Amino acid sequence: MKAIGHTTWVVPDGRIPRQSTGPEPEFTSRDELFVLNTGDAEAHLALTIFYADRDPIGPYELTVAARRVRRVRCNDLIDPEAMPLGVDYGVLAESNVPVVVHLTRVDTSQPALAMLGVTAVPVAG
Amino acid sequence: MKAIGHTTWVVPDGRIPRQSTGPEPEFTSRDELFVLNTGDAEAHLALTIFYADRDPIGPYELTVAARRVRRVRCNDLIDPEAMPLGVDYGVLAESNVPVVVHLTRVDTSQPALAMLGVTAVPVAG
Amino acid sequence: MKAIGHTTWVVPDGRIPRQSTGPEPEFTSRDELFVLNTGDAEAHLALTIFYADRDPIGPYELTVAARRVRRVRCNDLIDPEAMPLGVDYGVLAESNVPVVVHLTRVDTSQPALAMLGVTAVPVAG
Amino acid sequence: MKAIGHTTWVVPDGRIPRQSTGPEPEFTSRDELFVLNTGDAEAHLALTIFYADRDPIGPYELTVAARRVRRVRCNDLIDPEAMPLGVDYGVLAESNVPVVVHLTRVDTSQPALAMLGVTAVPVAG
């Protein structure tokens, strides 16, 4: 099957909420990156995280198998360093093959689930 | 009237929530696919569902009459097999005529409605 | 100032929620169309509403003054006929000049505000 | 690193909620503009705010350092004049270099957090 999407995506508006209510891990506040790879080749992504008051950190390497989706909680991105909570960030995602990228925030900091979908911006590919 | 939109869409970030609060069916947690066909010909869509740890499943066939909208709860997609709850997925939607596709999640797993709109990514057409 | 945007937009995923909690009109459940006209000429829009089980209804005429925004509650669209509650619909918006269109759902059917942003799809212009 | 995105963005559907519940500043209802500048040059943005019943106000000047993100609460935009609460607006954002722009609404006017993501519309660059 053909690889569909774009090779470069920019994701604005990142910030992992600090507080949570309700049982873990389902109701833990979080930012999640979602990558869909429709193609027949493994996708290798390099993520660069941009911050408000220091230099970008990266690359975070992420692999998505052929014809698979992968959802990653941003607080599980720990190499080259763990992402901080409650801090503004943006993501540059560069892939060797076309993929589709999306960011979802689950926020339970007040005792009722809220969700935010951040549409990633395709740039090239 | 002219068929408007695109013939191929990719929908990231699928996952039907497992838990619900409140009366059915209005407050049942769900993912809903919405298709709008502005044109004068019936739209025939083939959906392929991509997962994290197994091969894609499909095609799920979906028909939208001329000049009509259609909303489908993803857990009503049962042929060739029922879609599981609480599992990450992405959708490739291919249509014979241009349409507009959107995904909405209604999540009542905490006792207050939350909604997530996932903007589908047009690819061709 | 230049007119910015597109002349044709398609809005999927419409449905005005039937139930509300909290004081009116701020917490009345609703779908709202938002139009931004940056240009120096008045924008005249013709809206066609598509349904699941009957022919499209329209045109609904909507004027947005030069260099102005306008937010319209869909249940205030009554000519040629009032839009029903709890019914799926899509919108085709055609303008004489480029504008930017957005749909927002405010849903208070469970006693906690939920919001859904539906990104309109630009088609031409 | 290359500047990625677009130089002109239009943001529909602005309205800073009037009411809040929960401790400040985290749970204060607000509209937030988020700008991501991946490039090696400082980004200088000029924002023009469009209203429903009076002429546009601007420019609001906003600087985003090279390889940085910046999140601004719209009620902190006070020069040339403070933005009013509870009033519909749209934003035209013009930058000297490509950037990515996003708007997020945090609404705690009912005692449960709700979030709305408004995808900005890229126009040029």
XYZ file of C-alpha atoms in Angstrom:
500
model
C 0.000 0.000 0.000
C 1.141 3.498 -0.804
C 2.662 5.762 1.845
C 0.203 8.636 2.312
C 0.649 12.023 3.958
C 3.697 14.238 4.278
C 7.311 13.877 5.389
C 7.502 17.068 7.488
C 4.960 18.206 10.085
C 4.936 21.042 12.578
C 2.822 20.676 15.720
C 2.039 23.882 17.616
C 0.534 24.377 21.066
C 2.205 21.664 23.120
C 2.004 21.681 26.921
C 1.654 18.581 29.088
C -0.794 19.450 31.904
C 0.726 19.178 35.403
C -2.341 18.030 37.317
C -4.671 15.057 36.958
C -7.827 13.696 38.583
C -9.117 10.128 38.314
C -7.406 6.730 38.069
C -4.104 6.292 36.190
C -3.168 5.760 33.443
C -6.472 6.349 31.634
C -7.204 9.692 33.270
C -3.658 10.962 33.590
C -3.377 14.346 31.896
C -1.144 14.065 28.868
C -0.132 15.147 25.378
C -0.127 12.306 22.867
C 1.513 12.242 19.448
C -0.210 9.966 16.952
C 1.511 8.793 13.759
C -0.153 6.822 10.954
C 2.038 5.046 8.404
C -0.030 3.557 5.566
C 2.986 2.542 3.501
C 4.961 -0.653 3.036
C 8.223 0.718 4.457
C 9.058 1.343 8.114
C 8.863 5.061 8.994
C 11.769 6.609 10.867
C 10.913 9.958 12.434
C 13.212 12.493 14.025
C 11.410 14.844 16.426
C 12.819 18.212 17.471
C 11.165 19.912 20.460
C 11.122 23.730 20.508
C 10.753 25.639 23.809
C 10.080 29.212 24.890
C 13.322 29.981 26.667
C 16.027 27.561 25.590
C 17.462 25.878 22.524
C 15.558 23.070 20.767
C 16.161 19.513 22.016
C 16.517 16.536 19.705
C 16.434 14.413 17.780
C 13.980 12.093 19.492
C 13.853 9.004 17.288
C 10.533 7.272 16.659
C 9.853 4.245 14.489
C 6.454 3.288 13.088
C 6.223 -0.100 11.394
C 4.823 -0.495 7.879
C 0.985 -0.294 7.747
C 0.729 0.570 11.442
C -0.295 3.415 13.752
C 1.628 4.458 16.835
C 0.514 6.629 19.757
C 3.214 8.019 22.068
C 2.654 9.903 25.313
C 5.007 12.869 25.151
C 6.146 12.308 28.736
C 7.485 8.949 27.521
C 9.904 10.822 25.227
C 12.998 10.631 27.433
C 15.997 10.341 25.083
C 17.941 12.675 24.704
C 16.065 14.078 27.748
C 12.671 13.841 29.442
C 10.121 16.441 28.395
C 9.055 18.722 31.249
C 5.430 19.133 32.431
C 3.573 22.443 32.278
C 5.954 23.951 29.754
C 5.089 25.298 26.297
C 6.606 23.472 23.346
C 6.246 22.841 19.625
C 7.281 19.791 17.614
C 9.023 19.487 14.271
C 8.543 15.936 12.961
C 10.635 14.788 10.010
C 10.060 11.360 8.452
C 11.843 9.344 5.758
C 8.455 8.414 4.247
C 5.063 10.179 4.127
C 3.035 9.806 7.334
C 0.129 11.578 9.034
C 0.769 13.230 12.429
C -1.736 14.457 15.049
C -1.502 15.744 18.632
C -4.181 15.202 21.264
C -4.248 16.667 24.771
C -6.181 14.892 27.509
C -6.594 17.227 30.473
C -8.183 16.055 33.728
C -6.768 18.857 35.889
C -10.332 19.815 36.737
C -12.495 16.774 37.653
C -13.997 16.322 34.225
C -12.218 15.132 31.176
C -11.346 17.708 28.529
C -9.761 16.967 25.160
C -7.945 19.190 22.713
C -7.098 18.134 19.181
C -4.211 19.983 17.606
C -4.128 19.631 13.856
C -0.548 19.290 12.721
C 0.579 21.448 9.819
C 2.033 19.550 6.850
C 4.990 21.279 5.313
C 6.619 19.082 2.692
C 6.583 15.720 1.003
C -24.714 20.178 -7.768
C -20.970 19.653 -8.025
C -19.187 17.036 -5.935
C -16.889 18.974 -3.577
C -13.951 17.823 -1.486
C -11.420 15.065 -2.072
C -11.488 11.372 -2.985
C -8.890 10.202 -0.451
C -8.761 11.098 3.243
C -6.617 9.908 6.119
C -8.001 10.150 9.655
C -5.488 9.904 12.484
C -6.025 9.479 16.223
C -8.847 6.976 16.388
C -9.732 5.228 19.653
C -13.272 4.383 20.770
C -13.457 5.085 24.529
C -14.294 2.018 26.641
C -16.300 3.690 29.397
C -19.448 5.830 29.395
C -21.609 7.711 31.884
C -25.170 8.905 31.295
C -28.120 7.468 29.326
C -27.618 5.560 26.057
C -27.344 6.138 23.185
C -26.857 9.912 23.432
C -24.133 9.779 26.057
C -22.447 6.580 24.966
C -18.762 7.258 24.351
C -18.003 6.853 20.692
C -15.997 7.751 17.595
C -18.147 8.970 14.715
C -17.171 9.271 11.068
C -19.050 11.973 9.188
C -19.172 12.083 5.380
C -20.671 14.899 3.296
C -21.471 14.261 -0.366
C -22.561 17.459 -2.132
C -22.611 15.894 -5.603
C -25.269 14.355 -7.812
C -23.784 10.851 -7.817
C -23.887 8.303 -4.993
C -20.558 8.077 -3.164
C -19.062 4.643 -2.567
C -16.330 4.654 0.068
C -13.904 1.909 0.992
C -12.470 2.289 4.505
C -9.266 0.589 5.627
C -8.573 0.542 9.370
C -4.915 0.608 10.484
C -3.891 -0.693 13.921
C -0.808 -0.615 16.139
C 0.027 -4.303 16.276
C -1.645 -6.135 13.416
C -2.336 -5.835 9.697
C -4.924 -3.371 8.387
C -8.546 -4.572 8.162
C -10.830 -3.754 5.252
C -12.427 -2.734 3.106
C -15.423 -1.522 5.070
C -17.909 -0.354 2.441
C -19.925 2.793 3.037
C -22.453 4.428 0.717
C -23.557 8.067 0.929
C -26.463 9.054 -1.308
C -26.242 12.040 -3.656
C -26.618 15.420 -1.868
C -26.670 13.801 1.555
C -24.620 13.568 4.753
C -24.043 10.365 6.689
C -22.789 9.884 10.251
C -21.566 6.416 11.260
C -20.601 5.277 14.760
C -17.349 3.390 14.306
C -18.548 0.577 16.583
C -21.287 -0.030 13.998
C -18.588 -0.921 11.458
C -18.807 -4.732 11.763
C -18.090 -6.107 8.278
C -15.465 -7.580 7.664
C -15.090 -7.456 11.485
C -16.243 -5.384 14.472
C -13.870 -2.605 15.529
C -12.507 -3.093 19.059
C -12.929 -0.559 21.896
C -9.996 1.185 23.552
C -7.605 0.408 20.730
C -5.656 2.932 18.626
C -6.495 3.077 14.954
C -6.314 5.264 11.862
C -8.622 5.323 8.831
C -7.878 5.493 5.125
C -11.071 6.532 3.306
C -11.167 6.188 -0.483
C -14.196 7.417 -2.445
C -15.240 7.197 -6.098
C -16.312 10.872 -5.997
C -15.087 13.887 -3.985
C -16.492 14.020 -0.422
C -15.617 15.702 2.874
C -14.714 13.475 5.858
C -14.520 14.326 9.577
C -14.071 12.334 12.800
C -15.602 13.319 16.136
C -15.027 11.624 19.475
C -17.649 11.887 22.198
C -16.153 10.796 25.513
C -18.269 10.501 28.661
C -15.856 8.248 30.551
C -15.672 10.917 33.236
C -19.125 12.249 34.216
C -19.014 15.283 31.953
C -19.176 15.271 28.223
C -15.953 15.897 26.303
C -15.657 16.198 22.547
C -12.673 15.903 20.244
C -12.745 16.934 16.611
C -10.167 15.261 14.418
C -9.631 17.067 11.154
C -9.152 14.551 8.398
C -6.247 15.072 6.028
C -7.166 15.285 2.334
C -4.715 13.535 0.096
C -5.966 13.420 -3.477
C -8.849 14.228 -5.764
C -7.262 45.757 3.169
C -7.135 42.635 1.030
C -9.873 39.999 1.194
C -8.205 36.862 2.590
C -9.365 33.263 2.577
C -11.472 31.330 0.125
C -14.829 31.776 -1.611
C -16.142 28.237 -1.077
C -16.096 26.277 2.182
C -17.580 22.964 3.223
C -18.379 22.385 6.896
C -18.880 18.781 7.982
C -20.232 17.371 11.231
C -23.104 19.685 12.032
C -25.675 18.790 14.707
C -27.273 21.253 17.098
C -27.502 19.527 20.524
C -31.072 19.151 21.839
C -30.377 19.524 25.559
C -28.791 22.262 27.663
C -27.883 22.901 31.283
C -27.157 26.291 32.843
C -28.515 29.798 32.233
C -29.520 30.987 28.738
C -28.260 32.200 26.367
C -24.623 31.733 27.382
C -24.949 28.035 28.216
C -27.521 27.086 25.621
C -26.174 24.225 23.523
C -25.607 25.422 19.989
C -23.725 25.262 16.701
C -22.201 28.572 15.670
C -20.930 29.578 12.242
C -18.193 32.191 12.318
C -17.224 34.217 9.237
C -14.262 36.608 9.010
C -14.162 39.130 6.165
C -10.843 41.023 6.102
C -11.560 42.783 2.811
C -12.930 46.171 1.821
C -16.087 44.833 0.134
C -19.189 43.466 1.835
C -19.326 39.670 1.708
C -22.547 38.009 0.540
C -22.720 34.334 1.422
C -25.210 31.721 0.255
C -25.434 28.725 2.594
C -26.831 25.357 1.524
C -27.624 22.867 4.294
C -27.276 19.164 3.485
C -29.168 16.514 5.498
C -29.134 12.744 5.883
C -32.566 11.894 4.604
C -33.931 14.753 2.516
C -32.884 17.225 -0.173
C -30.609 20.159 0.644
C -32.261 23.378 1.876
C -31.149 26.839 0.777
C -29.931 29.318 0.036
C -29.667 30.938 3.453
C -28.313 34.423 2.780
C -25.725 35.909 5.108
C -24.009 39.278 4.839
C -20.734 40.188 6.541
C -19.700 43.832 6.355
C -16.261 44.892 5.108
C -13.490 44.350 7.706
C -15.842 42.651 10.144
C -16.479 39.260 11.752
C -19.912 37.734 12.208
C -21.007 34.841 14.447
C -24.383 33.243 13.737
C -26.131 30.621 15.866
C -27.369 28.009 13.406
C -30.759 27.859 15.119
C -31.168 31.516 14.114
C -31.034 30.462 10.454
C -34.796 30.433 9.760
C -35.220 31.555 6.141
C -36.092 29.556 3.966
C -36.802 27.323 7.009
C -35.665 26.847 10.606
C -32.859 24.321 11.122
C -33.948 21.354 13.259
C -32.229 20.316 16.519
C -30.507 16.968 16.973
C -30.227 16.315 13.257
C -27.023 15.722 11.264
C -26.165 18.310 8.646
C -23.321 19.752 6.579
C -22.921 23.259 5.195
C -21.789 24.482 1.795
C -20.865 28.184 2.090
C -20.335 30.164 -1.115
C -19.170 33.793 -0.943
C -18.696 36.531 -3.534
C -15.346 37.462 -1.941
C -12.728 35.438 -0.015
C -13.625 34.873 3.653
C -12.636 32.466 6.444
C -15.331 30.149 7.870
C -15.335 28.115 11.119
C -17.916 26.071 13.029
C -17.981 25.725 16.801
C -20.275 23.510 18.851
C -21.041 24.425 22.449
C -22.629 21.448 24.203
C -23.966 21.685 27.758
C -26.200 18.610 27.543
C -24.227 17.136 30.427
C -23.681 19.650 33.261
C -20.244 20.747 32.161
C -19.413 22.772 29.142
C -17.893 20.967 26.168
C -16.681 22.595 22.977
C -15.984 21.170 19.561
C -14.186 23.086 16.837
C -14.890 21.923 13.319
C -12.329 23.122 10.824
C -14.040 24.072 7.609
C -12.541 22.773 4.375
C -11.646 25.426 1.801
C -12.432 24.407 -1.721
C -11.920 27.290 -4.119
C -11.026 30.951 -4.434
C 17.455 25.529 10.953
C 14.981 26.487 8.262
C 11.998 28.724 8.982
C 8.899 26.513 8.481
C 5.256 27.448 8.035
C 3.642 30.503 6.492
C 3.979 34.282 6.762
C 0.244 35.092 6.863
C -2.379 33.391 9.028
C -6.030 34.094 9.686
C -7.549 32.917 12.971
C -11.351 32.748 13.116
C -13.658 32.260 16.087
C -12.045 34.379 18.774
C -13.925 35.240 21.990
C -12.348 35.447 25.421
C -14.825 33.886 27.899
C -16.032 36.307 30.608
C -16.434 33.845 33.480
C -14.042 31.470 35.216
C -14.133 28.863 37.966
C -11.101 27.509 39.835
C -7.804 29.042 40.959
C -6.014 31.686 38.866
C -4.088 31.820 36.628
C -4.235 28.160 35.582
C -8.016 27.948 35.426
C -8.729 31.466 34.245
C -10.799 31.310 31.057
C -8.762 32.626 28.168
C -7.868 32.648 24.492
C -4.199 31.918 23.821
C -2.250 32.551 20.637
C 0.656 30.180 20.106
C 3.472 30.928 17.629
C 6.261 28.530 16.673
C 9.353 29.914 14.942
C 11.690 27.118 13.805
C 14.019 29.425 11.901
C 17.316 31.152 12.659
C 15.928 34.699 12.422
C 13.753 36.505 14.957
C 10.109 36.630 13.862
C 8.295 39.957 13.982
C 4.538 39.634 13.782
C 1.906 42.308 13.299
C -1.543 41.281 14.522
C -4.744 42.985 13.374
C -7.891 42.232 15.386
C -11.229 42.270 13.519
C -14.513 42.848 15.376
C -18.227 42.556 14.647
C -19.259 46.182 14.978
C -16.244 48.452 14.699
C -13.096 48.940 12.642
C -10.115 46.599 13.033
C -7.556 47.460 15.740
C -3.805 47.117 15.229
C -1.069 46.468 14.721
C -0.265 44.546 17.881
C 3.454 43.769 17.635
C 4.742 40.380 18.736
C 8.295 39.085 18.616
C 9.280 35.411 18.706
C 12.988 34.678 19.056
C 14.812 32.352 16.658
C 14.110 28.634 17.327
C 11.558 29.415 20.025
C 7.838 29.103 20.752
C 5.747 31.812 22.350
C 2.298 31.594 23.944
C 0.398 34.848 24.549
C -2.878 35.231 26.429
C -5.001 37.500 24.259
C -6.075 39.564 27.271
C -2.375 40.470 27.635
C -2.531 42.199 24.240
C -2.979 45.775 25.462
C -1.121 47.987 22.955
C -2.682 49.816 21.018
C -5.644 48.863 23.272
C -6.752 46.058 25.594
C -8.876 43.345 23.978
C -12.389 43.146 25.457
C -13.868 40.005 27.066
C -16.922 38.230 25.700
C -16.654 39.849 22.292
C -16.277 38.079 18.934
C -13.057 38.702 17.047
C -10.766 37.332 14.363
C -7.008 37.717 13.975
C -4.885 38.466 10.946
C -1.254 37.579 11.751
C 1.478 38.759 9.398
C 5.091 37.720 9.964
C 8.394 38.657 8.325
C 9.432 34.975 8.304
C 7.445 31.720 8.091
C 5.921 30.645 11.421
C 3.119 28.341 12.614
C 0.163 29.914 14.454
C -2.546 28.252 16.608
C -5.347 29.491 18.873
C -6.564 27.626 21.945
C -9.521 28.542 24.144
C -9.578 27.419 27.771
C -13.091 27.865 29.165
C -13.891 27.240 32.825
C -17.139 29.222 32.880
C -18.905 26.041 33.933
C -17.055 24.205 36.722
C -15.224 21.791 34.457
C -12.462 22.635 32.092
C -13.293 22.773 28.386
C -10.795 23.357 25.599
C -11.258 24.453 22.018
C -8.515 24.305 19.427
C -8.921 26.662 16.511
C -6.807 25.703 13.542
C -5.421 28.830 11.932
C -5.699 29.136 8.182
C -2.413 29.712 6.343
C -2.715 32.158 3.502
C 0.677 32.950 2.057
C 4.396 32.407 2.380
